[in-house]
mmCIF file of C-alpha atoms in Angstrom:
data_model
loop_
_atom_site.group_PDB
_atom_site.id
_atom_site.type_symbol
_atom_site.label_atom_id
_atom_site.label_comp_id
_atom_site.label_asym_id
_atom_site.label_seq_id
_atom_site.Cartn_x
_atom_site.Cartn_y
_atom_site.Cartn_z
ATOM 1 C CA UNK A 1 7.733 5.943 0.984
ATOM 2 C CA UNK A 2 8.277 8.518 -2.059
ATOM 3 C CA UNK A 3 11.661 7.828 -1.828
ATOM 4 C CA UNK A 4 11.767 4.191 -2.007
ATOM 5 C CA UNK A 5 8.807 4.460 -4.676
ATOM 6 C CA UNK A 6 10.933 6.818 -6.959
ATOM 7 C CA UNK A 7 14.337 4.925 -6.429
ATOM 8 C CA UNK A 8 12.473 1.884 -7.508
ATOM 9 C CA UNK A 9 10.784 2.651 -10.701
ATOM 10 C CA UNK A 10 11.997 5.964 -11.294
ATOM 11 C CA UNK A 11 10.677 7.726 -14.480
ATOM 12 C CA UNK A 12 8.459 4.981 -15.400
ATOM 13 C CA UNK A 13 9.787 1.638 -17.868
ATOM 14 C CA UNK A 14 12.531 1.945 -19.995
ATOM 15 C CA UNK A 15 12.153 -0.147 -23.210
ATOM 16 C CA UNK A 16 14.890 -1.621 -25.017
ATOM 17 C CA UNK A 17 14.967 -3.921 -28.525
ATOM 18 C CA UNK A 18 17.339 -6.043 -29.418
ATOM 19 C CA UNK A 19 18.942 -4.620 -32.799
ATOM 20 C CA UNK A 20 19.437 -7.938 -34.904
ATOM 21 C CA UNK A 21 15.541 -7.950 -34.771
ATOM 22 C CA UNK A 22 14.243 -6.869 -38.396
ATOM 23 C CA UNK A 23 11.654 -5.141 -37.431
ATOM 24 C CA UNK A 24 13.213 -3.355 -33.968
ATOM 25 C CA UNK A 25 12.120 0.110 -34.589
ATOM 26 C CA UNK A 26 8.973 -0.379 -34.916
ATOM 27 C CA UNK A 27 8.400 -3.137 -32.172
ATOM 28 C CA UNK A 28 10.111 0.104 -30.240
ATOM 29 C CA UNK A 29 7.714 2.377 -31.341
ATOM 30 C CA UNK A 30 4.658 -0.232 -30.871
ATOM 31 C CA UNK A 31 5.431 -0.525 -27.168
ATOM 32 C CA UNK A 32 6.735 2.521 -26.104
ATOM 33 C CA UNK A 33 3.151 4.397 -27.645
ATOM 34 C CA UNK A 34 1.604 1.657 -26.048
ATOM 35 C CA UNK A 35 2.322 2.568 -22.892
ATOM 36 C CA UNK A 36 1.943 6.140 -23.647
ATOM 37 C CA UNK A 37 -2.048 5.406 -24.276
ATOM 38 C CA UNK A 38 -2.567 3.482 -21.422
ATOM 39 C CA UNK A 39 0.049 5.815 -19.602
ATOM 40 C CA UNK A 40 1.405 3.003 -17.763
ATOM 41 C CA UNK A 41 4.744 4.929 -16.481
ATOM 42 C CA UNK A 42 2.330 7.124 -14.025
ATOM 43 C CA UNK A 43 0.530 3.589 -13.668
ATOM 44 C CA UNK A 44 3.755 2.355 -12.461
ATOM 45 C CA UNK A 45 4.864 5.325 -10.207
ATOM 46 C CA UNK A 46 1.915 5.163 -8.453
ATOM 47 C CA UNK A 47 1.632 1.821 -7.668
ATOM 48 C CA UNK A 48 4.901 1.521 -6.255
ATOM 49 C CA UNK A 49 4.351 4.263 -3.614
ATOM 50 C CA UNK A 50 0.877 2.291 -2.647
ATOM 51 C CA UNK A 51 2.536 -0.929 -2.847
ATOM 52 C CA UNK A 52 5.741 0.245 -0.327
ATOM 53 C CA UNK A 53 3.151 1.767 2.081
ATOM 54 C CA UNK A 54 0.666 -0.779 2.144
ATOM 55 C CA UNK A 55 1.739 -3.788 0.452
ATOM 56 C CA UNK A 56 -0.650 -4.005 -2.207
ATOM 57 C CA UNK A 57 -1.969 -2.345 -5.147
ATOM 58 C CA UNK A 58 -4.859 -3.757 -7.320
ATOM 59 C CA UNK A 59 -5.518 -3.334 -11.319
ATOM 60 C CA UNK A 60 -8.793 -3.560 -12.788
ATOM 61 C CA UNK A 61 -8.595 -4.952 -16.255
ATOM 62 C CA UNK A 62 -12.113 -3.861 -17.910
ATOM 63 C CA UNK A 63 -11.719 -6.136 -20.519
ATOM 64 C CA UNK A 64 -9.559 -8.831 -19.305
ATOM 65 C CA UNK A 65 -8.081 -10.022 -22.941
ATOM 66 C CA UNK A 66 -7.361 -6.248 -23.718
ATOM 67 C CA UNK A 67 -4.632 -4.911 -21.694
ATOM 68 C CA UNK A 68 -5.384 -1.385 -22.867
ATOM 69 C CA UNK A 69 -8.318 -0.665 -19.965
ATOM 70 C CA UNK A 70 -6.903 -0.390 -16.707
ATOM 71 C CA UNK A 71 -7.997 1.138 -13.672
ATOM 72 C CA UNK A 72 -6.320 1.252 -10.345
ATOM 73 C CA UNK A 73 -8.926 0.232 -7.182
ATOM 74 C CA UNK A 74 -8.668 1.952 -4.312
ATOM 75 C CA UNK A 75 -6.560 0.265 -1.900
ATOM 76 C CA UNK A 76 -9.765 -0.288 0.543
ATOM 77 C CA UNK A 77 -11.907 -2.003 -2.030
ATOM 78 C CA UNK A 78 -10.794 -5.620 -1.494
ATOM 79 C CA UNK A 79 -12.169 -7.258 1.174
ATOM 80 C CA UNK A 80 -10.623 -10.835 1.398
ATOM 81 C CA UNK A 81 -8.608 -12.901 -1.824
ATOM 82 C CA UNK A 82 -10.476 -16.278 -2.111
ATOM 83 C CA UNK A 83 -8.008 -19.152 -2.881
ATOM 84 C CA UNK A 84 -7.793 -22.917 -3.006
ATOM 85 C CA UNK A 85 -5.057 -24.550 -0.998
ATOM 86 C CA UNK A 86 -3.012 -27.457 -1.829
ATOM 87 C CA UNK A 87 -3.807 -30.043 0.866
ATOM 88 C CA UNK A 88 -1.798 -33.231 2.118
ATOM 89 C CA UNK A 89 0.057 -34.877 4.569
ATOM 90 C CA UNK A 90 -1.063 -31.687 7.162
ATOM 91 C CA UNK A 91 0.069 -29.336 4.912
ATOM 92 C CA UNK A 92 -1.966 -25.978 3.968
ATOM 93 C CA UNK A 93 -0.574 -23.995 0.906
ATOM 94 C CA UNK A 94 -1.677 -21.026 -0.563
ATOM 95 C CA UNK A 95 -2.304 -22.708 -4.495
ATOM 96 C CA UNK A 96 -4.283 -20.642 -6.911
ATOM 97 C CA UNK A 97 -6.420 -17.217 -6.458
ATOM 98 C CA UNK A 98 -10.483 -18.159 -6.609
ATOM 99 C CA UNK A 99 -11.416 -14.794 -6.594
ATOM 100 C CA UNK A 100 -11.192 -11.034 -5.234
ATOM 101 C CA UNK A 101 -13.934 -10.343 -2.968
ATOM 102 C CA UNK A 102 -15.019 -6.471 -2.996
ATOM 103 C CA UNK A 103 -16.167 -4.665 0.116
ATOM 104 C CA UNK A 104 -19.444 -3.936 0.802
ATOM 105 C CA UNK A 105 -18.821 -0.810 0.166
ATOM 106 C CA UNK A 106 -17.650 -0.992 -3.471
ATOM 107 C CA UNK A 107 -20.807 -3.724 -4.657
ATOM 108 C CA UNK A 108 -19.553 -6.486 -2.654
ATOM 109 C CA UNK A 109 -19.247 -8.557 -5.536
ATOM 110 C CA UNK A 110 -16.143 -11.141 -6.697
ATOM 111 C CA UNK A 111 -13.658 -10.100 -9.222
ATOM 112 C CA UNK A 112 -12.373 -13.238 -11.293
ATOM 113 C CA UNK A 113 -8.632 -13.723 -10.823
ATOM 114 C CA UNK A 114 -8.246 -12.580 -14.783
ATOM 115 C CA UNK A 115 -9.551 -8.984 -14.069
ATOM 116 C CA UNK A 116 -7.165 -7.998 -11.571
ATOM 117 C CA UNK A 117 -3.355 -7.336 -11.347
ATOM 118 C CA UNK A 118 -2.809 -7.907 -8.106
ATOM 119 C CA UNK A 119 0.571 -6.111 -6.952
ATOM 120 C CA UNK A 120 1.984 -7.421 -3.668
ATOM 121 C CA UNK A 121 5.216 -7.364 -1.101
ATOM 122 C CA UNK A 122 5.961 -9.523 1.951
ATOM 123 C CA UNK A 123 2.643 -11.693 1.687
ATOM 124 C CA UNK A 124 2.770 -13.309 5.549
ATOM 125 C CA UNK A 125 0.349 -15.453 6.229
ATOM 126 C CA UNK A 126 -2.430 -17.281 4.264
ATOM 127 C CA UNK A 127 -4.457 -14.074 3.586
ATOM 128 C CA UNK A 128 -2.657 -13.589 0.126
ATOM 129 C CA UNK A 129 -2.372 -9.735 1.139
ATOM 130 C CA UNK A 130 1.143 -8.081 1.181
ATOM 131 C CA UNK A 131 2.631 -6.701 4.154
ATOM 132 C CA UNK A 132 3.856 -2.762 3.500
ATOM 133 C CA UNK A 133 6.298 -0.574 5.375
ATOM 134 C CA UNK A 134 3.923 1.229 7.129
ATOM 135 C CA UNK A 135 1.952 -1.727 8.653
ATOM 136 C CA UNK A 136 3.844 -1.941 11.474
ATOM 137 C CA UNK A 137 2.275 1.307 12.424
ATOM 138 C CA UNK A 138 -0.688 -0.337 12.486
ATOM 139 C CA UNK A 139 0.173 -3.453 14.412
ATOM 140 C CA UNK A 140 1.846 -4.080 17.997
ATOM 141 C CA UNK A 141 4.916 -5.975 17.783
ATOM 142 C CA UNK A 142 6.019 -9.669 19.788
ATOM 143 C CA UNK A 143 9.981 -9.961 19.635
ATOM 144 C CA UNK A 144 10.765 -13.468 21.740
ATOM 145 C CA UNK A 145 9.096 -11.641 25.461
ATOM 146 C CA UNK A 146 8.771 -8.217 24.627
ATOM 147 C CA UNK A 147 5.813 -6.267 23.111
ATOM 148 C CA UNK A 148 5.585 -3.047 21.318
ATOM 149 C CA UNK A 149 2.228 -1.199 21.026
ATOM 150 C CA UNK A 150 1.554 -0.382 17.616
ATOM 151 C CA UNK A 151 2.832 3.197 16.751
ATOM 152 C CA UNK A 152 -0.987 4.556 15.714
ATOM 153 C CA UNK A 153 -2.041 3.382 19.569
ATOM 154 C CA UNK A 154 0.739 5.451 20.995
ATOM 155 C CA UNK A 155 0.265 8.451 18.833
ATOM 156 C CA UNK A 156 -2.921 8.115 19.935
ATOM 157 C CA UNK A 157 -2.660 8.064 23.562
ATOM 158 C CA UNK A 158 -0.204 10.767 23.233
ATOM 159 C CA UNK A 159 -2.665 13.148 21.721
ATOM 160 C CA UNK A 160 -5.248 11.804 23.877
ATOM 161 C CA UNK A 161 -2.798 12.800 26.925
ATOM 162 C CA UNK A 162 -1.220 16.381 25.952
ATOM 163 C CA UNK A 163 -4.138 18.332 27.158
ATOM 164 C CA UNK A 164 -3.929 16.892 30.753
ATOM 165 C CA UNK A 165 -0.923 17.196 30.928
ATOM 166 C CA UNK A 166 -0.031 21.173 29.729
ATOM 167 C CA UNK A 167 -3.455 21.869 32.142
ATOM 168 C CA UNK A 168 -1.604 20.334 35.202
ATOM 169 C CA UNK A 169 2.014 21.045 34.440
ATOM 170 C CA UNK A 170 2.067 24.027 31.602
ATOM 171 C CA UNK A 171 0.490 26.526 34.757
ATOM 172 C CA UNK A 172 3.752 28.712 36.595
ATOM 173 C CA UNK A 173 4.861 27.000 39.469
ATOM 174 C CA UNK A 174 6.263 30.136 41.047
ATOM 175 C CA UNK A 175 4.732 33.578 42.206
ATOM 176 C CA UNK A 176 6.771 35.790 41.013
ATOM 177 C CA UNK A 177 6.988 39.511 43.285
ATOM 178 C CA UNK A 178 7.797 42.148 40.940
ATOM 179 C CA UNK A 179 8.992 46.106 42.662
ATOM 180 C CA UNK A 180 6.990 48.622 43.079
ATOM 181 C CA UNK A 181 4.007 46.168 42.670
ATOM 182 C CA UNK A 182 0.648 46.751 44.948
ATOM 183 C CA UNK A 183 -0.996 43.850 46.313
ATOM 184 C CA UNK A 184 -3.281 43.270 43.516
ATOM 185 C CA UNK A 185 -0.930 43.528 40.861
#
């Protein structure tokens, strides 16, 4: 996950200006100390390792006209994305984000679709969450007839396992008769 994070946004954003703009150097120096104050190139690193893993990655925007607040929200705290759906002739289609409804956990309360960057890869189904590389960990897997387990079930019955199985099978096997040796040696 690293790696794909750091291939994919490296050191952070590069910003470029087109030089037959009058005022480029300073529309340079606007946006690159910009993003030095709301130090969006860790921002950016960071989100990309959450957002390979998991598939998501939510900003808080304090004040939603002011870009300068942000806060990232732990990848837990949203519970469900509230949206309307385009609807007609049978057809159900993800349309526009209501809300984002917190966890009980964080105040259970709705974010307004304005207050939150909402960072996402692979969105399956109508949930409007992202799907990341390591949710097939969590997940069994249906090819056409086969089934996987998910991987955390396996690892898990593995560890659950090992003990019985070093207590029946770790034990010598063999008596070993060493020279010299008196019966209760």
């Amino acid at each position: 996950v690293d790696l794909l994070a750091a291939s994919a946004v490296g050191m952070g954003f590069y910003t470029t200006v087109s030089e037959r703009y009058e005022k480029a150097p300073e529309a340079k120096r606007v946006i690159d100390q910009f993003n030095e104050t709301v130090n969006l190139d860790a921002m950016l690193c960071d989100m990309a390792r959450v957002l390979i893993a998991c598939g998501n990655d939510f900003w808080l925007k304090i004040t939603p006209e002011r870009f300068t607040e942000l806060h990232r929200l732990p990848i837990d705290a949203v519970e469900r994305i509230e949206q309307s759906f385009m609807q007609g002739n049978g057809l159900k289609i993800p349309y526009e984000i209501e809300s984002y409804k917190l966890r009980q956990s964080y105040g259970g309360g709705n974010l307004a679709p304005k207050a939150v960057i909402h960072w996402r890869i692979s969105c399956i189904g109508l949930s409007g969450f992202g799907t990341g590389v390591l949710q097939v960990l969590l997940h069994s897997l249906a090819f056409q007839s086969d089934r996987r387990p998910a991987y955390a079930w396996m690892k898990a019955k593995i560890e659950r396992i090992m003990p019985k199985i070093f207590e029946k099978y770790a034990g010598p096997d063999v008596l070993a008769l060493l020279e010299k040796a008196d019966d209760t040696t």
